[in-house]
Amino acid sequence: MSKIKAGVVVFPGTNCDRDTHYALKLSGFDVDYVWYEKKTLKGYQLIIIPGGFSYGDYLRAGALARFSPVMDALKQYIDNRGLVLGICNGFQILLEARLLPGAMLKNNTLKFICKDVYIKVERNDTPFTFLYKRGDIIKLPIAHAEGNYYATKQVLDTVEEHNQIVFRYVDKSGNPTIEANPNGSINNIAGICSLDGNILAMMPHPERASEPILGSDDGKKIFLSIKKALG
Amino acid sequence: MLARIFIKPKKGILDPQGKAVSGALGRLGFNSIKDVRVGKYIEITLDEKDMDSARDDVQKMCETLLVNKVIEEYTFDIVEK
């Protein structure tokens, strides 16, 4: 069986591209780096927008990356029902590109936070999460200064109503408490998906928890889910 | 011409920077502070003589890139340079 072709988008300032490439390879994908000036994404079955500081986070995180040539290609790719995973800065870029609802504010702590957090899998009926059980509590690292997800009440109601929340910050026992919320995200949101479920964006880094030597391989099932969904 | 664009967090949006600055000013003894909001100021020099088209351009710049209207609001003026 031929391997599934995945592309990891690289902007100036992206810094999680190698980790993501490694995690995908480890999970059995055929992986390319995709330079931000690329004008087509034909041939790929999965595109990942990895973490980092594209364009130095100038103006707003993700705001400038949104207008790169690869983003036009990405829109076309999405129209053809391609799968997209945005991690950390990838989440911020997808929001700025209006491909997902809402916006990111600075963490309510005002600090760059780098630590392990617990998140709950709220949906396992997406191509990204179906190897988890619904309600699974997994431990993944976060590393961001602007991960405080915000949406107006009206938008938030729609997001909740359409079941677009895939991950929430929780405590060890799975409760979405204020203490378990590292950055002030509204409704403890750590990851959301598009209406059709083909785009997933999340602040925690599954690629940094994809083998036991890293302290946790809780994130690996995301890559394995995608592989199985596409295989 | 010079466009002067003021961007600030929308009303009701949590502004952690403003809060921190407000706290620091309070600790410095400025007791009259009710609220602080921290925004951005952008200056754009335009090679344009017509005020109306300058205004149109600047508004488009704000709407497409400079401002995220989910969380920010803006005002601008344009002056002869």
Short mmCIF file of C-alpha atoms in Angstrom, two decimals:
data_model
loop_
_atom_site.label_atom_id
_atom_site.label_comp_id
_atom_site.label_asym_id
_atom_site.label_seq_id
_atom_site.Cartn_x
_atom_site.Cartn_y
_atom_site.Cartn_z
CA MET A 1 0.00 0.00 0.00
CA SER A 2 1.38 3.40 -0.90
CA LYS A 3 1.94 5.85 1.91
CA ILE A 4 -0.34 8.81 2.53
CA LYS A 5 1.13 12.07 1.33
CA ALA A 6 1.29 14.81 3.93
CA GLY A 7 2.59 18.37 3.61
CA VAL A 8 3.97 20.48 6.46
CA VAL A 9 3.70 24.17 5.61
CA VAL A 10 6.76 26.27 6.38
CA PHE A 11 6.48 30.05 6.74
CA PRO A 12 9.35 32.35 7.63
CA GLY A 13 9.39 31.97 11.41
CA THR A 14 7.77 28.54 11.62
CA ASN A 15 9.70 26.45 14.14
CA CYS A 16 7.74 23.24 14.75
CA ASP A 17 8.03 22.00 11.17
CA ARG A 18 10.77 19.46 11.89
CA ASP A 19 9.04 17.98 14.94
CA THR A 20 5.82 17.68 12.96
CA HIS A 21 7.64 16.14 10.00
CA TYR A 22 9.27 13.64 12.38
CA ALA A 23 5.98 12.71 14.07
CA LEU A 24 4.27 12.18 10.72
CA LYS A 25 7.12 10.02 9.45
CA LEU A 26 7.05 8.03 12.66
CA SER A 27 3.35 7.44 12.06
CA GLY A 28 3.99 6.13 8.55
CA PHE A 29 3.27 9.13 6.32
CA ASP A 30 5.17 10.20 3.23
CA VAL A 31 6.02 13.79 4.26
CA ASP A 32 7.10 16.93 2.39
CA TYR A 33 7.89 20.39 3.62
CA VAL A 34 5.68 22.86 1.75
CA TRP A 35 7.23 26.31 1.30
CA TYR A 36 4.85 29.22 1.92
CA GLU A 37 5.27 30.50 -1.64
CA LYS A 38 3.86 27.33 -3.15
CA LYS A 39 0.78 27.97 -5.28
CA THR A 40 -0.79 24.52 -5.35
CA LEU A 41 -1.33 21.70 -2.89
CA LYS A 42 -2.37 19.12 -5.44
CA GLY A 43 -1.46 15.56 -4.55
CA TYR A 44 -1.57 16.02 -0.77
CA GLN A 45 -4.09 14.22 1.41
CA LEU A 46 -3.15 16.02 4.61
CA ILE A 47 -1.79 19.51 5.20
CA ILE A 48 -0.45 20.55 8.58
CA ILE A 49 0.17 24.15 9.53
CA PRO A 50 2.65 23.73 12.37
CA GLY A 51 3.57 25.90 15.31
CA GLY A 52 6.03 28.74 15.45
CA PHE A 53 6.07 32.48 14.96
CA SER A 54 5.24 33.01 11.30
CA TYR A 55 6.34 36.49 10.25
CA GLY A 56 7.53 37.08 13.80
CA ASP A 57 3.91 37.32 15.01
CA TYR A 58 4.03 40.91 13.70
CA LEU A 59 0.75 42.85 13.83
CA ARG A 60 -1.16 39.84 15.24
CA ALA A 61 -0.17 36.17 15.41
CA GLY A 62 -1.08 34.64 12.06
CA ALA A 63 -2.22 37.90 10.47
CA LEU A 64 0.54 38.19 7.88
CA ALA A 65 0.87 34.47 7.10
CA ARG A 66 -2.75 34.56 6.03
CA PHE A 67 -1.84 36.45 2.86
CA SER A 68 0.91 34.07 1.70
CA PRO A 69 0.48 32.35 -1.68
CA VAL A 70 0.14 28.96 0.01
CA MET A 71 -3.00 30.16 1.79
CA ASP A 72 -4.84 30.64 -1.52
CA ALA A 73 -3.75 27.14 -2.45
CA LEU A 74 -4.99 25.96 0.94
CA LYS A 75 -8.47 27.41 0.32
CA GLN A 76 -8.68 25.53 -2.95
CA TYR A 77 -7.42 22.38 -1.25
CA ILE A 78 -10.12 22.77 1.45
CA ASP A 79 -12.81 23.22 -1.22
CA ASN A 80 -11.71 19.84 -2.57
CA ARG A 81 -12.31 18.40 0.91
CA GLY A 82 -8.65 17.98 1.87
CA LEU A 83 -7.82 17.50 5.56
CA VAL A 84 -6.07 20.34 7.41
CA LEU A 85 -4.59 20.29 10.90
CA GLY A 86 -3.47 23.58 12.44
CA ILE A 87 -1.30 23.38 15.54
CA CYS A 88 -0.66 26.42 17.77
CA ASN A 89 0.44 29.13 15.29
CA GLY A 90 -1.45 27.03 12.73
CA PHE A 91 -4.63 27.58 14.80
CA GLN A 92 -3.94 31.33 14.89
CA ILE A 93 -3.40 31.42 11.12
CA LEU A 94 -6.62 29.49 10.40
CA LEU A 95 -8.56 31.96 12.57
CA GLU A 96 -6.98 35.00 10.90
CA ALA A 97 -7.80 33.44 7.52
CA ARG A 98 -11.44 33.14 8.70
CA LEU A 99 -11.38 29.43 7.92
CA LEU A 100 -12.57 28.87 11.49
CA PRO A 101 -14.64 31.20 13.70
CA GLY A 102 -13.26 33.34 16.52
CA ALA A 103 -9.94 34.98 17.35
CA MET A 104 -6.99 34.60 19.71
CA LEU A 105 -6.27 37.03 22.53
CA LYS A 106 -3.14 37.22 24.64
CA ASN A 107 -3.11 34.70 27.47
CA ASN A 108 -4.95 36.13 30.46
CA THR A 109 -1.80 35.50 32.51
CA LEU A 110 0.10 37.78 30.08
CA LYS A 111 2.84 35.16 30.03
CA PHE A 112 4.21 32.80 27.44
CA ILE A 113 3.14 29.42 28.84
CA CYS A 114 5.12 26.26 28.16
CA LYS A 115 3.88 23.24 30.10
CA ASP A 116 1.90 20.02 29.92
CA VAL A 117 -1.85 20.34 30.17
CA TYR A 118 -4.74 17.90 30.27
CA ILE A 119 -7.33 18.09 27.56
CA LYS A 120 -10.52 16.13 27.07
CA VAL A 121 -11.47 14.60 23.75
CA GLU A 122 -15.00 15.93 23.24
CA ARG A 123 -15.41 14.43 19.79
CA ASN A 124 -14.06 11.22 18.40
CA ASP A 125 -16.14 11.28 15.23
CA THR A 126 -13.60 13.38 13.30
CA PRO A 127 -10.86 12.00 11.01
CA PHE A 128 -8.34 13.44 13.48
CA THR A 129 -9.59 11.87 16.70
CA PHE A 130 -11.50 8.67 16.05
CA LEU A 131 -8.88 6.37 17.61
CA TYR A 132 -9.52 8.09 20.94
CA LYS A 133 -12.55 7.32 23.04
CA ARG A 134 -14.98 10.15 23.62
CA GLY A 135 -14.14 11.63 27.02
CA ASP A 136 -10.52 10.46 26.96
CA ILE A 137 -8.25 12.72 28.99
CA ILE A 138 -4.86 13.17 27.36
CA LYS A 139 -1.74 15.08 28.34
CA LEU A 140 -0.13 17.33 25.75
CA PRO A 141 2.28 20.27 25.97
CA ILE A 142 1.27 23.83 25.17
CA ALA A 143 3.72 26.61 24.28
CA HIS A 144 2.13 29.94 23.41
CA ALA A 145 1.53 33.53 24.43
CA GLU A 146 -1.67 34.02 22.44
CA GLY A 147 -3.90 31.02 22.95
CA ASN A 148 -6.79 32.67 24.72
CA TYR A 149 -9.59 31.66 22.36
CA TYR A 150 -12.36 34.21 22.03
CA ALA A 151 -15.61 34.39 20.13
CA THR A 152 -18.67 36.61 20.54
CA LYS A 153 -21.55 35.01 22.41
CA GLN A 154 -23.46 34.56 19.19
CA VAL A 155 -20.54 32.80 17.46
CA LEU A 156 -19.77 30.75 20.54
CA ASP A 157 -23.37 29.57 20.74
CA THR A 158 -23.18 28.43 17.11
CA VAL A 159 -19.84 26.69 17.72
CA GLU A 160 -21.28 24.83 20.73
CA GLU A 161 -24.54 24.08 18.95
CA HIS A 162 -22.75 22.59 15.93
CA ASN A 163 -20.54 20.56 18.20
CA GLN A 164 -17.35 22.12 16.82
CA ILE A 165 -15.38 21.87 20.05
CA VAL A 166 -13.03 18.90 19.83
CA PHE A 167 -10.76 19.52 22.85
CA ARG A 168 -11.23 21.35 26.16
CA TYR A 169 -8.73 22.10 28.90
CA VAL A 170 -9.63 20.01 31.94
CA ASP A 171 -8.16 18.90 35.24
CA LYS A 172 -6.83 15.36 35.76
CA SER A 173 -10.33 14.08 36.43
CA GLY A 174 -11.77 15.69 33.32
CA ASN A 175 -13.48 18.76 34.78
CA PRO A 176 -13.23 21.97 32.73
CA THR A 177 -12.35 24.16 35.73
CA ILE A 178 -10.94 27.69 35.78
CA GLU A 179 -7.74 26.33 37.34
CA ALA A 180 -7.32 23.83 34.50
CA ASN A 181 -7.66 26.58 31.90
CA PRO A 182 -4.11 27.80 31.27
CA ASN A 183 -4.78 30.88 29.16
CA GLY A 184 -8.32 32.12 29.74
CA SER A 185 -9.89 30.50 26.67
CA ILE A 186 -13.62 30.93 26.61
CA ASN A 187 -15.43 27.70 27.67
CA ASN A 188 -11.97 26.10 28.16
CA ILE A 189 -11.64 25.62 24.41
CA ALA A 190 -8.34 24.02 23.32
CA GLY A 191 -9.33 22.86 19.83
CA ILE A 192 -12.15 23.36 17.34
CA CYS A 193 -13.08 21.92 13.98
CA SER A 194 -14.88 23.18 10.90
CA LEU A 195 -18.54 22.38 10.31
CA ASP A 196 -17.68 19.48 8.00
CA GLY A 197 -14.96 18.25 10.37
CA ASN A 198 -12.20 18.45 7.75
CA ILE A 199 -10.24 21.21 9.49
CA LEU A 200 -9.02 20.77 13.05
CA ALA A 201 -7.15 23.50 14.91
CA MET A 202 -5.65 23.06 18.35
CA MET A 203 -3.29 24.95 20.65
CA PRO A 204 -1.60 21.91 22.30
CA HIS A 205 1.20 20.20 20.39
CA PRO A 206 0.49 16.52 19.59
CA GLU A 207 3.79 16.23 17.69
CA ARG A 208 5.68 16.94 20.91
CA ALA A 209 3.95 14.00 22.58
CA SER A 210 4.26 11.33 19.94
CA GLU A 211 6.63 8.80 21.49
CA PRO A 212 7.25 7.65 25.07
CA ILE A 213 10.79 9.05 25.19
CA LEU A 214 9.24 12.54 24.98
CA GLY A 215 7.34 11.88 28.20
CA SER A 216 4.04 11.07 26.53
CA ASP A 217 2.74 9.58 23.33
CA ASP A 218 -0.81 10.75 23.95
CA GLY A 219 -0.69 12.85 20.78
CA LYS A 220 0.29 10.07 18.43
CA LYS A 221 -3.28 8.85 18.00
CA ILE A 222 -4.07 12.08 16.15
CA PHE A 223 -1.63 11.16 13.39
CA LEU A 224 -2.67 7.51 13.45
CA SER A 225 -6.36 8.50 13.27
CA ILE A 226 -5.69 10.60 10.20
CA LYS A 227 -3.74 7.77 8.60
CA LYS A 228 -6.54 5.31 9.24
CA ALA A 229 -9.20 7.77 8.06
CA LEU A 230 -7.37 8.28 4.78
CA GLY A 231 -6.05 4.72 4.36
CA MET B 1 -0.48 62.41 3.10
CA LEU B 2 -0.18 60.71 6.43
CA ALA B 3 -2.77 58.25 7.71
CA ARG B 4 -2.90 57.82 11.48
CA ILE B 5 -4.68 54.65 12.52
CA PHE B 6 -5.71 53.89 16.09
CA ILE B 7 -6.60 50.31 16.95
CA LYS B 8 -7.91 49.21 20.34
CA PRO B 9 -9.51 46.14 21.88
CA LYS B 10 -13.28 46.16 21.40
CA LYS B 11 -15.43 47.17 24.31
CA GLY B 12 -16.04 44.22 26.57
CA ILE B 13 -13.02 42.28 25.31
CA LEU B 14 -10.62 41.32 28.05
CA ASP B 15 -7.43 43.33 27.68
CA PRO B 16 -4.77 41.66 29.83
CA GLN B 17 -2.15 44.24 28.82
CA GLY B 18 -4.40 47.11 29.88
CA LYS B 19 -5.10 45.35 33.16
CA ALA B 20 -1.42 44.86 33.91
CA VAL B 21 -0.59 48.47 33.04
CA SER B 22 -3.49 49.68 35.17
CA GLY B 23 -2.18 47.64 38.11
CA ALA B 24 1.34 49.01 37.69
CA LEU B 25 0.12 52.62 37.49
CA GLY B 26 -1.94 52.04 40.63
CA ARG B 27 1.15 50.73 42.43
CA LEU B 28 3.00 53.89 41.37
CA GLY B 29 0.44 55.93 43.24
CA PHE B 30 -1.83 57.05 40.39
CA ASN B 31 -5.06 56.50 42.22
CA SER B 32 -7.40 58.18 39.77
CA ILE B 33 -7.24 55.41 37.18
CA LYS B 34 -10.54 53.77 36.30
CA ASP B 35 -9.47 51.69 33.31
CA VAL B 36 -6.58 51.25 30.87
CA ARG B 37 -6.87 49.84 27.37
CA VAL B 38 -3.74 49.13 25.33
CA GLY B 39 -4.01 49.29 21.56
CA LYS B 40 -1.87 50.02 18.53
CA TYR B 41 -1.02 53.11 16.57
CA ILE B 42 -0.01 52.79 12.93
CA GLU B 43 1.26 55.57 10.66
CA ILE B 44 1.11 55.12 6.93
CA THR B 45 2.64 57.63 4.54
CA LEU B 46 0.67 57.72 1.31
CA ASP B 47 1.71 58.88 -2.12
CA GLU B 48 -1.79 60.16 -2.87
CA LYS B 49 -3.23 63.63 -3.48
CA ASP B 50 -6.94 62.86 -3.43
CA MET B 51 -8.37 62.72 0.10
CA ASP B 52 -11.34 60.53 -0.83
CA SER B 53 -9.29 57.82 -2.45
CA ALA B 54 -6.80 57.98 0.42
CA ARG B 55 -9.67 57.42 2.86
CA ASP B 56 -10.98 54.52 0.76
CA ASP B 57 -7.56 52.90 0.65
CA VAL B 58 -6.91 53.22 4.37
CA GLN B 59 -10.31 51.83 5.22
CA LYS B 60 -9.65 48.82 2.96
CA MET B 61 -6.24 48.31 4.60
CA CYS B 62 -7.89 48.28 8.03
CA GLU B 63 -10.65 45.91 7.01
CA THR B 64 -8.44 43.40 5.21
CA LEU B 65 -5.28 43.29 7.29
CA LEU B 66 -4.60 45.87 9.95
CA VAL B 67 -7.59 45.17 12.20
CA ASN B 68 -9.16 41.92 13.36
CA LYS B 69 -12.74 43.04 13.84
CA VAL B 70 -13.61 40.05 16.00
CA ILE B 71 -11.56 41.58 18.81
CA GLU B 72 -10.52 45.08 17.72
CA GLU B 73 -12.03 48.39 16.62
CA TYR B 74 -10.36 51.29 14.87
CA THR B 75 -10.51 54.93 13.92
CA PHE B 76 -8.23 56.86 11.60
CA ASP B 77 -7.59 60.30 10.26
CA ILE B 78 -5.53 61.56 7.36
CA VAL B 79 -3.46 64.72 7.44
CA GLU B 80 -1.42 66.57 4.84
CA LYS B 81 2.24 65.91 5.37
#
